[in-house]
């Protein structure tokens, strides 16, 4: 078996133990003679898989019965639409932009002003390197909700403290969910595309406070309607059954390995190791305000961008994959999600030091 270190931003590295388990039961799930992907989502066997995944996630994140947990499709991007359809309710929603993803969410929601769903207000615009200070935020009175992205995957900008606002907080946690303990009760709605810390692409998680599900616009498409989905156990139509099952295996893996508290310690150690290596060198550079450096996505540039291509070739040869940064930011990016091990981050740091010695 030749599993290499995969620093892809998403779809991202999966825990090897999970893939081995899925492999072992792929052809014949628990003696049933069929694969999970070949059974009805309405069968008792599948309902057991789906229910267990939800229970395990509730345990991992401490999600109370005040919240519905939905296993949907369409990616985090479809939630950019679903959120205003469900929550705007003729009012004004506040959007804090700190990078590409929060900006995309803002722009998508803004389109629905024309439909009369309500108003979308830009609270502040970040520069992709820092987060505008809360004292310059232009918050609305009685906003329907406040939207932000705690971890900007492309820019590597993370907001660690939950914003202090009066409106229900809606958070795009696509690239930081399950990386650190959070207090779910601080949020009105949390959503995430699965393909980073949860499982394979094709599944979107929505955790929504039940009282917020009562105000969807009459124009809200049925499958985007949280209340409809909750009442139908996320099975209004055929869900992404195999991705849901694999995500359930990831939740089991996390629980068996000390839960979110333990993975958070490892995540902190990984991020510290990598940022330290960058800061100790004048060859590598990370442009983000240290207070807001992401512990999941670490972008960095080389002193000479002419060397980017060589860096990528050599790192690939060394078994370190997918380090190319997003074109918006350039340079490199190491995504060090839950399934990336400390040993793999150490291997990256060792490689970076050797590369600097040879090329600086
Ligand atoms: C923070 C964040 N939000 C939204 C998205 C879009 O997710 P999807 O491709 O599932 O629509 C991404 C994808 O990388 C992301 O990182």
XYZ file of N, CA, C and O in Angstrom, residues 38-151:
456
model
N -25.964 -0.034 -2.789
C -26.958 -0.753 -3.600
C -28.279 -0.978 -2.857
O -29.121 -1.731 -3.331
N -28.420 -0.370 -1.681
C -29.665 -0.619 -0.939
C -30.520 0.648 -0.880
O -30.008 1.759 -1.001
N -31.805 0.456 -0.672
C -32.724 1.595 -0.631
C -32.453 2.464 0.589
O -32.203 1.936 1.685
N -32.545 3.768 0.381
C -32.395 4.663 1.529
C -33.556 4.513 2.505
O -33.493 4.982 3.622
N -34.621 3.837 2.075
C -35.777 3.642 2.962
C -35.707 2.296 3.699
O -36.581 1.983 4.495
N -34.688 1.471 3.381
C -34.599 0.155 4.033
C -34.179 0.319 5.492
O -33.514 1.290 5.863
N -34.560 -0.667 6.301
C -34.217 -0.626 7.735
C -32.695 -0.579 7.906
O -32.186 0.134 8.784
N -31.971 -1.312 7.067
C -30.503 -1.331 7.189
C -29.918 0.063 6.956
O -29.054 0.518 7.689
N -30.425 0.724 5.907
C -29.847 2.051 5.637
C -30.255 3.061 6.708
O -29.433 3.883 7.138
N -31.502 2.970 7.161
C -31.953 3.910 8.208
C -31.051 3.765 9.450
O -30.723 4.746 10.111
N -30.637 2.535 9.708
C -29.745 2.299 10.860
C -28.407 3.029 10.662
O -27.907 3.690 11.566
N -27.869 2.948 9.438
C -26.601 3.628 9.130
C -26.772 5.145 9.292
O -25.960 5.830 9.919
N -27.863 5.652 8.723
C -28.108 7.104 8.717
C -28.314 7.628 10.135
O -27.746 8.659 10.525
N -29.093 6.893 10.911
C -29.406 7.333 12.273
C -28.151 7.316 13.142
O -27.898 8.227 13.929
N -27.350 6.257 12.983
C -26.124 6.135 13.780
C -25.169 7.290 13.451
O -24.544 7.874 14.344
N -25.071 7.644 12.163
C -24.181 8.751 11.771
C -24.635 10.039 12.459
O -23.821 10.790 13.007
N -25.937 10.270 12.457
C -26.437 11.499 13.094
C -26.168 11.475 14.604
O -25.708 12.469 15.176
N -26.439 10.332 15.227
C -26.203 10.238 16.686
C -24.733 10.486 17.018
O -24.404 11.190 17.974
N -23.850 9.896 16.222
C -22.413 10.062 16.478
C -21.977 11.518 16.291
O -21.179 12.043 17.058
N -22.536 12.169 15.278
C -22.188 13.578 15.058
C -22.700 14.425 16.230
O -22.007 15.322 16.717
N -23.910 14.131 16.689
C -24.466 14.865 17.839
C -23.546 14.708 19.056
O -23.292 15.666 19.785
N -23.034 13.496 19.243
C -22.116 13.236 20.361
C -20.820 14.035 20.178
O -20.355 14.706 21.091
N -20.266 13.974 18.984
C -18.975 14.635 18.719
C -19.044 16.142 18.931
O -18.115 16.753 19.448
N -20.165 16.730 18.492
C -20.254 18.196 18.526
C -21.109 18.715 19.677
O -21.239 19.926 19.844
N -21.712 17.817 20.448
C -22.587 18.240 21.541
C -23.807 18.991 21.017
O -24.116 20.094 21.469
N -24.487 18.380 20.046
C -25.658 19.041 19.428
C -26.922 18.625 20.189
O -27.229 17.431 20.280
N -27.643 19.610 20.701
C -28.835 19.301 21.507
C -30.051 19.068 20.618
O -30.014 19.305 19.408
N -31.144 18.651 21.256
C -32.394 18.401 20.528
C -33.028 19.686 20.005
O -34.007 19.637 19.256
N -32.493 20.826 20.416
C -33.024 22.090 19.870
C -32.630 22.260 18.405
O -33.112 23.176 17.734
N -31.735 21.422 17.945
C -31.222 21.563 16.569
C -31.595 20.350 15.726
O -31.575 19.216 16.208
N -31.910 20.619 14.445
C -32.057 19.537 13.474
C -30.711 19.349 12.784
O -29.981 20.322 12.583
N -30.384 18.115 12.459
C -29.160 17.832 11.712
C -29.587 17.258 10.360
O -30.278 16.238 10.311
N -29.215 17.956 9.298
C -29.659 17.547 7.963
C -28.471 17.082 7.127
O -27.400 17.690 7.160
N -28.681 16.007 6.373
C -27.643 15.466 5.493
C -28.119 15.699 4.051
O -28.886 14.906 3.513
N -27.666 16.794 3.470
C -28.231 17.255 2.192
C -27.234 17.125 1.046
O -26.138 16.581 1.216
N -27.631 17.658 -0.107
C -26.755 17.632 -1.293
C -26.606 19.052 -1.831
O -27.198 19.988 -1.323
N -25.821 19.180 -2.878
C -25.693 20.488 -3.526
C -24.481 21.279 -3.045
O -24.225 22.384 -3.526
N -23.743 20.726 -2.103
C -22.530 21.402 -1.628
C -22.851 22.612 -0.768
O -24.011 23.034 -0.654
N -21.811 23.171 -0.187
C -21.989 24.388 0.608
C -22.537 25.500 -0.280
O -23.302 26.355 0.169
N -22.192 25.451 -1.569
C -22.622 26.516 -2.488
C -24.140 26.610 -2.591
O -24.685 27.703 -2.747
N -24.827 25.471 -2.535
C -26.297 25.553 -2.628
C -26.875 26.156 -1.342
O -27.938 26.770 -1.371
N -26.152 26.028 -0.256
C -26.608 26.661 0.986
C -26.537 28.191 0.886
O -27.260 28.889 1.589
N -25.659 28.698 0.016
C -25.616 30.152 -0.177
C -27.007 30.657 -0.599
O -27.377 31.789 -0.295
N -27.765 29.793 -1.324
C -29.143 30.134 -1.721
C -30.147 29.699 -0.653
O -31.080 30.429 -0.335
N -29.965 28.484 -0.144
C -30.954 27.937 0.806
C -31.097 28.840 2.031
O -32.206 29.014 2.552
N -30.006 29.426 2.466
C -30.043 30.230 3.701
C -30.973 31.443 3.558
O -31.894 31.591 4.357
N -30.788 32.294 2.545
C -31.754 33.393 2.423
C -33.191 32.917 2.198
O -34.125 33.497 2.736
N -33.373 31.842 1.427
C -34.737 31.343 1.196
C -35.403 30.916 2.506
O -36.595 31.075 2.693
N -34.615 30.349 3.402
C -35.187 29.832 4.646
C -35.245 30.853 5.777
O -36.124 30.795 6.617
N -34.252 31.757 5.805
C -34.089 32.552 7.030
C -34.307 34.048 6.875
O -34.417 34.761 7.863
N -34.322 34.531 5.647
C -34.316 35.990 5.482
C -35.650 36.612 5.921
O -35.673 37.651 6.598
N -36.740 35.966 5.513
C -38.061 36.302 6.067
C -38.422 37.787 5.935
O -38.943 38.396 6.866
N -38.062 38.389 4.810
C -38.428 39.789 4.569
C -37.585 40.795 5.321
O -37.780 42.007 5.187
N -36.641 40.332 6.111
C -35.807 41.251 6.894
C -34.486 41.553 6.211
O -34.355 41.435 4.979
N -33.515 41.931 7.012
C -32.168 42.210 6.495
C -31.199 41.210 7.099
O -31.276 40.914 8.290
N -30.310 40.677 6.255
C -29.275 39.778 6.777
C -27.924 40.454 6.669
O -27.647 41.151 5.686
N -27.095 40.272 7.676
C -25.751 40.856 7.703
C -24.718 39.843 7.234
O -24.716 38.699 7.706
N -23.837 40.256 6.335
C -22.780 39.372 5.829
C -21.413 40.003 6.077
O -21.159 41.135 5.655
N -20.558 39.240 6.735
C -19.168 39.665 6.944
C -18.297 38.955 5.907
O -18.270 37.723 5.862
N -17.618 39.713 5.074
C -16.775 39.108 4.036
C -15.305 39.118 4.453
O -14.722 40.177 4.671
N -14.722 37.927 4.517
C -13.307 37.848 4.917
C -12.471 37.057 3.908
O -11.313 36.769 4.155
N -13.087 36.724 2.788
C -12.352 35.961 1.777
C -13.306 35.479 0.702
O -14.482 35.870 0.667
N -12.795 34.636 -0.176
C -13.554 34.204 -1.353
C -14.908 33.595 -1.009
O -15.918 33.891 -1.646
N -14.939 32.728 0.013
C -16.174 31.965 0.239
C -17.258 32.815 0.866
O -18.425 32.731 0.479
N -16.894 33.644 1.839
C -17.944 34.488 2.423
C -18.440 35.482 1.383
O -19.621 35.825 1.330
N -17.539 35.900 0.502
C -17.944 36.832 -0.545
C -18.907 36.173 -1.537
O -19.881 36.774 -1.969
N -18.622 34.922 -1.870
C -19.532 34.188 -2.775
C -20.902 34.036 -2.134
O -21.931 34.171 -2.795
N -20.913 33.728 -0.842
C -22.195 33.560 -0.133
C -22.967 34.877 -0.163
O -24.179 34.907 -0.400
N -22.242 35.979 0.065
C -22.855 37.312 0.067
C -23.455 37.631 -1.309
O -24.610 38.044 -1.435
N -22.660 37.385 -2.357
C -23.119 37.733 -3.716
C -24.340 36.907 -4.122
O -25.247 37.403 -4.786
N -24.334 35.641 -3.734
C -25.474 34.784 -4.084
C -26.730 35.266 -3.360
O -27.795 35.397 -3.966
N -26.596 35.550 -2.072
C -27.757 36.007 -1.300
C -28.277 37.329 -1.863
O -29.482 37.556 -1.967
N -27.342 38.178 -2.260
C -27.691 39.507 -2.781
C -28.628 39.402 -3.988
O -29.491 40.244 -4.197
N -28.453 38.335 -4.792
C -29.291 38.154 -5.984
C -30.774 38.059 -5.605
O -31.641 38.412 -6.384
N -31.058 37.561 -4.403
C -32.452 37.319 -4.034
C -33.162 38.561 -3.524
O -34.355 38.518 -3.274
N -32.416 39.640 -3.390
C -33.089 40.910 -3.064
C -34.121 41.199 -4.154
O -35.228 41.641 -3.871
N -33.734 40.912 -5.413
C -34.625 41.192 -6.543
C -35.915 40.380 -6.475
O -36.935 40.768 -7.043
N -35.860 39.228 -5.809
C -37.065 38.394 -5.653
C -37.955 38.896 -4.516
O -39.028 38.353 -4.285
N -37.442 39.861 -3.774
C -38.209 40.396 -2.659
C -38.086 39.582 -1.370
O -38.912 39.698 -0.474
N -37.031 38.736 -1.303
C -36.886 37.916 -0.087
C -36.469 38.757 1.118
O -36.672 38.363 2.265
N -35.840 39.902 0.858
C -35.354 40.757 1.945
C -34.106 41.493 1.487
O -33.807 41.540 0.287
N -33.378 42.045 2.461
C -32.184 42.842 2.109
C -30.918 42.145 2.609
O -30.931 41.488 3.649
N -29.841 42.353 1.842
C -28.553 41.767 2.234
C -27.582 42.914 2.469
O -27.332 43.732 1.578
N -27.035 42.960 3.679
C -26.164 44.071 4.077
C -24.724 43.588 4.261
O -24.482 42.600 4.968
N -23.801 44.279 3.632
C -22.384 43.945 3.817
C -21.887 44.633 5.089
O -21.884 45.856 5.194
N -21.450 43.821 6.036
C -21.024 44.332 7.346
C -19.632 44.960 7.258
O -19.371 46.040 7.790
N -18.742 44.261 6.582
C -17.364 44.746 6.377
C -16.695 43.840 5.358
O -17.100 42.684 5.180
N -15.675 44.378 4.696
C -14.982 43.627 3.643
C -13.518 43.447 4.051
O -12.797 44.431 4.223
N -13.099 42.218 4.216
C -11.698 41.957 4.568
C -10.818 41.971 3.332
O -11.317 42.027 2.204
N -9.499 41.898 3.552
C -8.566 41.923 2.425
C -7.940 40.551 2.163
O -7.000 40.436 1.389
N -8.448 39.527 2.825
C -7.910 38.183 2.626
C -6.669 37.905 3.451
O -6.107 36.808 3.387
N -6.254 38.896 4.245
C -5.069 38.699 5.096
C -5.398 38.952 6.564
O -4.659 38.561 7.460
N -6.492 39.653 6.771
C -6.857 40.020 8.135
C -8.380 40.102 8.208
O -9.053 40.092 7.178
N -8.889 40.227 9.423
C -10.338 40.335 9.607
C -10.643 41.750 10.086
O -10.018 42.210 11.047
N -11.565 42.455 9.411
C -11.872 43.816 9.868
C -12.295 43.800 11.338
O -13.054 42.923 11.758
N -11.782 44.775 12.081
C -12.090 44.864 13.501
C -13.587 45.055 13.736
O -14.229 45.793 12.994
N -14.094 44.423 14.777
C -15.549 44.483 15.026
C -16.050 45.918 15.185
O -17.218 46.197 14.911
N -15.177 46.845 15.601
C -15.697 48.208 15.798
C -15.976 48.953 14.482
O -16.562 50.039 14.503
N -15.574 48.387 13.339
C -15.958 49.028 12.060
C -17.101 48.281 11.361
O -17.515 48.650 10.264
N -17.621 47.233 11.993
C -18.698 46.473 11.360
C -19.986 47.308 11.317
O -20.360 47.916 12.315
N -20.624 47.292 10.163
C -21.902 47.999 10.010
C -23.031 46.985 10.180
O -23.502 46.394 9.202
N -23.444 46.784 11.418
C -24.491 45.794 11.686
C -25.872 46.430 11.549
O -26.046 47.609 11.842
N -26.843 45.637 11.101
C -28.221 46.154 10.994
C -28.935 45.955 12.334
O -28.574 45.073 13.110
N -29.963 46.759 12.544
C -30.821 46.529 13.715
C -31.721 45.335 13.399
O -32.240 45.231 12.294
N -31.870 44.477 14.356
C -32.783 43.317 14.209
C -32.544 42.500 12.940
O -33.502 42.160 12.232
N -31.296 42.206 12.632
C -31.018 41.409 11.429
C -31.659 40.021 11.546
O -31.761 39.458 12.637
N -32.096 39.482 10.404
C -32.662 38.121 10.402
C -31.586 37.111 10.773
O -31.855 36.102 11.419
N -30.369 37.362 10.285
C -29.232 36.520 10.668
C -27.936 37.243 10.322
O -27.945 38.253 9.586
N -26.827 36.722 10.878
C -25.493 37.251 10.603
C -24.700 36.105 9.983
O -24.562 35.045 10.607
N -24.202 36.294 8.767
C -23.466 35.217 8.087
C -21.975 35.507 8.067
O -21.550 36.632 7.780
N -21.174 34.475 8.346
C -19.719 34.611 8.181
C -19.102 33.242 7.915
O -19.770 32.205 8.026
N -17.845 33.257 7.529
C -17.123 32.014 7.253
C -15.933 31.947 8.227
O -14.950 32.662 8.037
N -16.033 31.129 9.275
C -14.967 31.099 10.289
C -13.596 30.718 9.724
O -12.580 31.118 10.282
N -13.592 29.926 8.658
C -12.287 29.565 8.091
C -12.321 29.684 6.572
O -12.970 28.884 5.891
